[in-house]
PDB file of C-alpha atoms in Angstrom:
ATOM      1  CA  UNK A  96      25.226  14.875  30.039  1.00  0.00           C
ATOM      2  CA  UNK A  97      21.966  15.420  31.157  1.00  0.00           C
ATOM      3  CA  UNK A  98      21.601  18.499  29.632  1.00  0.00           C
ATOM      4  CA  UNK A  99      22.743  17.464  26.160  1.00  0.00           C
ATOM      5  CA  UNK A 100      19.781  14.087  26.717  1.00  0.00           C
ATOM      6  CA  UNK A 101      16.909  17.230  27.159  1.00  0.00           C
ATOM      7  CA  UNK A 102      18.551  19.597  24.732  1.00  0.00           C
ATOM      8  CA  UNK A 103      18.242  16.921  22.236  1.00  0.00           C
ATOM      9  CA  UNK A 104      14.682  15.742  24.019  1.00  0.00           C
ATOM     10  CA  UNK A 105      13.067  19.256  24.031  1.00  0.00           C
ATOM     11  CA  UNK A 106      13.774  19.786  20.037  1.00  0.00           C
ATOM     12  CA  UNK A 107      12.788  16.219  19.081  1.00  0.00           C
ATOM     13  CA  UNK A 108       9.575  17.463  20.794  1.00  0.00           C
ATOM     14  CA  UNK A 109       9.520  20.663  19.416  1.00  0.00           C
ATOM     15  CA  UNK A 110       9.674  18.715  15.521  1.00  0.00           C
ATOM     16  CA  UNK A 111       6.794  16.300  16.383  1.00  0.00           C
ATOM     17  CA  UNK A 112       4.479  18.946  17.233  1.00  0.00           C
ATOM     18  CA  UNK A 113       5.326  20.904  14.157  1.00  0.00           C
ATOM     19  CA  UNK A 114       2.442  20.619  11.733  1.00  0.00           C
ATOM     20  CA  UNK A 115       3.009  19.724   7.777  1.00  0.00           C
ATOM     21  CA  UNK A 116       3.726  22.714   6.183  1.00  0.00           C
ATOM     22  CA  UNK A 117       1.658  24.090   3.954  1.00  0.00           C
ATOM     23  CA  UNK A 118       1.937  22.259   0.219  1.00  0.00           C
ATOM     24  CA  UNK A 119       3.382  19.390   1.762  1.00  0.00           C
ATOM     25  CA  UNK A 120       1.670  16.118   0.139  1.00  0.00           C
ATOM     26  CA  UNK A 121       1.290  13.027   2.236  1.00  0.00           C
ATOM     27  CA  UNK A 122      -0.649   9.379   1.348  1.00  0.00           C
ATOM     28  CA  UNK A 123      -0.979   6.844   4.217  1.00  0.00           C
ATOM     29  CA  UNK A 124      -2.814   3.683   3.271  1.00  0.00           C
ATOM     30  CA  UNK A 125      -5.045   2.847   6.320  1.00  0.00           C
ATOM     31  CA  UNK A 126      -6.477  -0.672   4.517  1.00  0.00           C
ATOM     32  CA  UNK A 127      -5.370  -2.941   4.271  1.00  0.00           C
ATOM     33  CA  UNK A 128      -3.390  -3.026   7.447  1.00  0.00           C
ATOM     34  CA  UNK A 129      -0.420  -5.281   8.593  1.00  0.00           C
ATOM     35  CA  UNK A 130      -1.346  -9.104   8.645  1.00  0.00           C
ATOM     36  CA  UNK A 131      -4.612  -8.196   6.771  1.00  0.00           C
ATOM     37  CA  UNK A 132      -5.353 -11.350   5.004  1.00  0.00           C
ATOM     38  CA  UNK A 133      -7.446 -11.065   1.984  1.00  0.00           C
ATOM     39  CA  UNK A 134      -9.116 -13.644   0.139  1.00  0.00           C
ATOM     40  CA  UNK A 135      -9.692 -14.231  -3.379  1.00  0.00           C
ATOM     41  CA  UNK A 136     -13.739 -13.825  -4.095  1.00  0.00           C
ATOM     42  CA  UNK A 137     -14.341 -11.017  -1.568  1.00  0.00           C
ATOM     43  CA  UNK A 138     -14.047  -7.738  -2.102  1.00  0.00           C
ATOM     44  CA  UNK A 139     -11.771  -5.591  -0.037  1.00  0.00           C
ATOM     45  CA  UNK A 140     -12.106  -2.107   0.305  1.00  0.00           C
ATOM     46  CA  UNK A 141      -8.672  -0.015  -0.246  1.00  0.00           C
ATOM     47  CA  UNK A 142      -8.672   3.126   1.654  1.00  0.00           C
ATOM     48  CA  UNK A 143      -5.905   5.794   2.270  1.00  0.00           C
ATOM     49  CA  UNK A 144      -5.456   9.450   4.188  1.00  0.00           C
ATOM     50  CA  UNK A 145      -4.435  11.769   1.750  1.00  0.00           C
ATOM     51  CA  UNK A 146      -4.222  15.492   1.306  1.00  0.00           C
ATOM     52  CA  UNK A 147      -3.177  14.887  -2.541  1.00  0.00           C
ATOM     53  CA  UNK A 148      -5.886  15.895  -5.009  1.00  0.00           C
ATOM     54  CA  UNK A 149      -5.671  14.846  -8.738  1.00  0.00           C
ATOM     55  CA  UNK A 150      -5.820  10.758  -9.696  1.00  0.00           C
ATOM     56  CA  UNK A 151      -3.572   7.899  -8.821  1.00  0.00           C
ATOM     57  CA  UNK A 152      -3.087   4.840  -9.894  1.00  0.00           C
ATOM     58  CA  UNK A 153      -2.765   1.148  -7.702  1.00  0.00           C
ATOM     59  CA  UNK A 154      -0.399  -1.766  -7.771  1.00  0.00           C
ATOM     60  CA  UNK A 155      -0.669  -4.868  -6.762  1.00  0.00           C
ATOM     61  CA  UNK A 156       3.556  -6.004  -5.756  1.00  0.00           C
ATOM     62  CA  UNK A 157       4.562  -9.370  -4.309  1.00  0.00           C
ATOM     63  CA  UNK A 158       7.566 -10.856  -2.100  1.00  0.00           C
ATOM     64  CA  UNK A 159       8.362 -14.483  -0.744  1.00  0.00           C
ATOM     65  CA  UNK A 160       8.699 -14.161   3.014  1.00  0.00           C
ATOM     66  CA  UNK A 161      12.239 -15.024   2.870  1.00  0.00           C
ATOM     67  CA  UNK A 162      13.280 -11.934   0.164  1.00  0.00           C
ATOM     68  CA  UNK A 163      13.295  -8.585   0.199  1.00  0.00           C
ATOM     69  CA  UNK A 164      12.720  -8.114  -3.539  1.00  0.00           C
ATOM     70  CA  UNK A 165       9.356  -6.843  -4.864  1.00  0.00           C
ATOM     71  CA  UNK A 166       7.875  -8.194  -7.562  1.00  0.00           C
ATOM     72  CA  UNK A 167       5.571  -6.816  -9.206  1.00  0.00           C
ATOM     73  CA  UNK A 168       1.687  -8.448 -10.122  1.00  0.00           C
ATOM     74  CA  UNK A 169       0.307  -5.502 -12.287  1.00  0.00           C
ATOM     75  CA  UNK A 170      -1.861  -2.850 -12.166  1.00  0.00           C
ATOM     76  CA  UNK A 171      -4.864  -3.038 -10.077  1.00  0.00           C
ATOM     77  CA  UNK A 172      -6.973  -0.110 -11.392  1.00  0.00           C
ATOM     78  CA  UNK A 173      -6.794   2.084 -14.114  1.00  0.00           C
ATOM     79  CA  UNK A 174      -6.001   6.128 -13.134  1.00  0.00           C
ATOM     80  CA  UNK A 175      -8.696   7.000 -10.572  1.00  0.00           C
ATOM     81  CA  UNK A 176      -9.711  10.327  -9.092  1.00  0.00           C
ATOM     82  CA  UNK A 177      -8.289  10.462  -5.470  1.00  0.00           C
ATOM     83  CA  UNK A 178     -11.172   9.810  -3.130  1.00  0.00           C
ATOM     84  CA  UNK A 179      -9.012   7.736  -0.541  1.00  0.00           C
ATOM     85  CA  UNK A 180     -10.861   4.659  -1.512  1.00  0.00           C
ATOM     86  CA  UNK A 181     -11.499   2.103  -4.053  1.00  0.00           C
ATOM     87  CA  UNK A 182     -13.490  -1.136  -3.380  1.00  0.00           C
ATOM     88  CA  UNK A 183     -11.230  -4.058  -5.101  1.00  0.00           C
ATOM     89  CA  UNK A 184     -12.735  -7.268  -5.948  1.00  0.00           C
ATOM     90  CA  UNK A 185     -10.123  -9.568  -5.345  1.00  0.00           C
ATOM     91  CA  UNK A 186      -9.595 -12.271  -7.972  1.00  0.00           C
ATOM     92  CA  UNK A 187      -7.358 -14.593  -9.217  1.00  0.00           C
ATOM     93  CA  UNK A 188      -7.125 -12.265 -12.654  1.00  0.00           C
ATOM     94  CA  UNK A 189      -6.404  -8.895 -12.933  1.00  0.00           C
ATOM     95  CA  UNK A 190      -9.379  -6.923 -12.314  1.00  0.00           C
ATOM     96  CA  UNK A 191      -7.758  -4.330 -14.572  1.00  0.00           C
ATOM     97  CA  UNK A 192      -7.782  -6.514 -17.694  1.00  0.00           C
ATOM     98  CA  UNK A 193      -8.515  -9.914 -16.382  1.00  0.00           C
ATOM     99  CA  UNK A 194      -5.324 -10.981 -17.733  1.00  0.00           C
ATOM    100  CA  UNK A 195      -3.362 -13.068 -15.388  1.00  0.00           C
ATOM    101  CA  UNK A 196      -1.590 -11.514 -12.498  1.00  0.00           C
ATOM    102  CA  UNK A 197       2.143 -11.027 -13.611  1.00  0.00           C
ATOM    103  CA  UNK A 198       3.861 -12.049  -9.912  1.00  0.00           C
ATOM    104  CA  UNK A 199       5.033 -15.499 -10.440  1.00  0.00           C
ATOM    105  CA  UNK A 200       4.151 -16.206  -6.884  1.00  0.00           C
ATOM    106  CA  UNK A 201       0.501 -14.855  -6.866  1.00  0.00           C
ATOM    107  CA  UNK A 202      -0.470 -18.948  -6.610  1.00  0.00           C
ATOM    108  CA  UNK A 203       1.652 -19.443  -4.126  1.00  0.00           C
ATOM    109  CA  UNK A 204       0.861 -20.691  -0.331  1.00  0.00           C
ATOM    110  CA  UNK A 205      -0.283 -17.640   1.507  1.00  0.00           C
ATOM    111  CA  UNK A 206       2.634 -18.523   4.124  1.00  0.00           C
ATOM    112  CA  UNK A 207       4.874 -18.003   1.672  1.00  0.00           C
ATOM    113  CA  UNK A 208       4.160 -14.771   0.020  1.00  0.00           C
ATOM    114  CA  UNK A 209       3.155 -10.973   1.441  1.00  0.00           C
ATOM    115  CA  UNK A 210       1.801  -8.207  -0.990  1.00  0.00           C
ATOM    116  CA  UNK A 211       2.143  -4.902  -0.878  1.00  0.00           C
ATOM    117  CA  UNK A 212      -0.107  -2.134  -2.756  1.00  0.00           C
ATOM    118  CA  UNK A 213       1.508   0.520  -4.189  1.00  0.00           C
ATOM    119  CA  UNK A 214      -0.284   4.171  -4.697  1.00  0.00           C
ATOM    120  CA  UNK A 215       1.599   5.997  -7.322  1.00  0.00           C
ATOM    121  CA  UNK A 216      -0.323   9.869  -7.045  1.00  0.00           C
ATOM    122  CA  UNK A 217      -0.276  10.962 -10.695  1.00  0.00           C
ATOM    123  CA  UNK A 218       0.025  14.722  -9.484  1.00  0.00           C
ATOM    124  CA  UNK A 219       3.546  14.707  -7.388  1.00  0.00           C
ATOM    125  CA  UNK A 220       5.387  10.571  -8.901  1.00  0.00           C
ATOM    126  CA  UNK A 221       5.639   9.834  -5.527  1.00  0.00           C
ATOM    127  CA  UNK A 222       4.948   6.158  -4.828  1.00  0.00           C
ATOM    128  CA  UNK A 223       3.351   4.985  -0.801  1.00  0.00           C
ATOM    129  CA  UNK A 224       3.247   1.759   0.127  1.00  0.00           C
ATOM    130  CA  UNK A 225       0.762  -0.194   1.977  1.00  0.00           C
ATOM    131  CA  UNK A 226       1.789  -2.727   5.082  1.00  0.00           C
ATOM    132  CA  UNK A 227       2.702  -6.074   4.116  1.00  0.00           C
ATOM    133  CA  UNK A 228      -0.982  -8.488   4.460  1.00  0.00           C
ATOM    134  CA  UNK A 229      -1.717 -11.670   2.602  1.00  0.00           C
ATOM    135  CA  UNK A 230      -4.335 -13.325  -0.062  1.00  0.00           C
ATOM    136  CA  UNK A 231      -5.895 -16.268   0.351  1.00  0.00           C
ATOM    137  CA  UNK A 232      -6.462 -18.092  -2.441  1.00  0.00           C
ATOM    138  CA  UNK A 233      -9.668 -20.646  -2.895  1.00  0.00           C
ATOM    139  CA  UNK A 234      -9.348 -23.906  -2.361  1.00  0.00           C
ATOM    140  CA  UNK A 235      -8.869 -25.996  -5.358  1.00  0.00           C
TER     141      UNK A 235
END
């Protein structure tokens, strides 16, 4: 028994300490974090770890805090070179096209909805999503 627990131990470690291989793409959004809250008016700055080059693009998506679905609110910038930031002026319009956000619950209390960006890297399809965080809207 024991010898099965560090068989199975010593090549769990021996996996971890293995380093990407070469050519293999990774994105990790770093900001904003879990239980971020962000609030319309003030910019946030986006950033993300990445070993992608090329341009991606950003989403904004949407869920109520009792579903699992996303929804999705619309693009938040047009395709950008890959820098692992973008400053976003967060606004109750799109800042893409200052149309209105497509989410049906973007106006909804903050309590009741979490968003998620969504990095889409133009070069490999592959979609990363950020940690759930909130947006404050202004008082009315």
């Amino acid at each position: 028994m024991y010898h099965n627990i560090l068989s199975t131990l010593s090549t769990a470690l021996v996996f971890a300490a293995v380093p990407l291989a070469a050519g293999q793409n990774y994105l990790t959004i770093t900001s904003p974090m879990a239980n971020d809250v962000l609030s319309v008016g003030s910019p946030w700055q986006i950033e993300w770890d990445t070993n992608i080059g090329g341009q991606v693009l950003l989403y904004l998506n949407s869920r109520s805090t009792n579903s699992t679905t996303l929804l999705d609110c619309g693009m938040i910038e047009v395709p950008i070179n890959n820098i692992g930031q973008m400053r976003w002026d967060v606004a109750e319009n799109s800042t893409f096209d200052g149309g209105k956000w497509l989410c049906d619950n973007w106006s909804s209390s903050p309590d009741a909805v979490i968003f998620h960006i969504i990095i889409l890297s133009l070069d490999d399809r592959q979609k990363h999503y950020s940690p759930p965080f909130k947006i404050q809207h202004q008082a009315v």
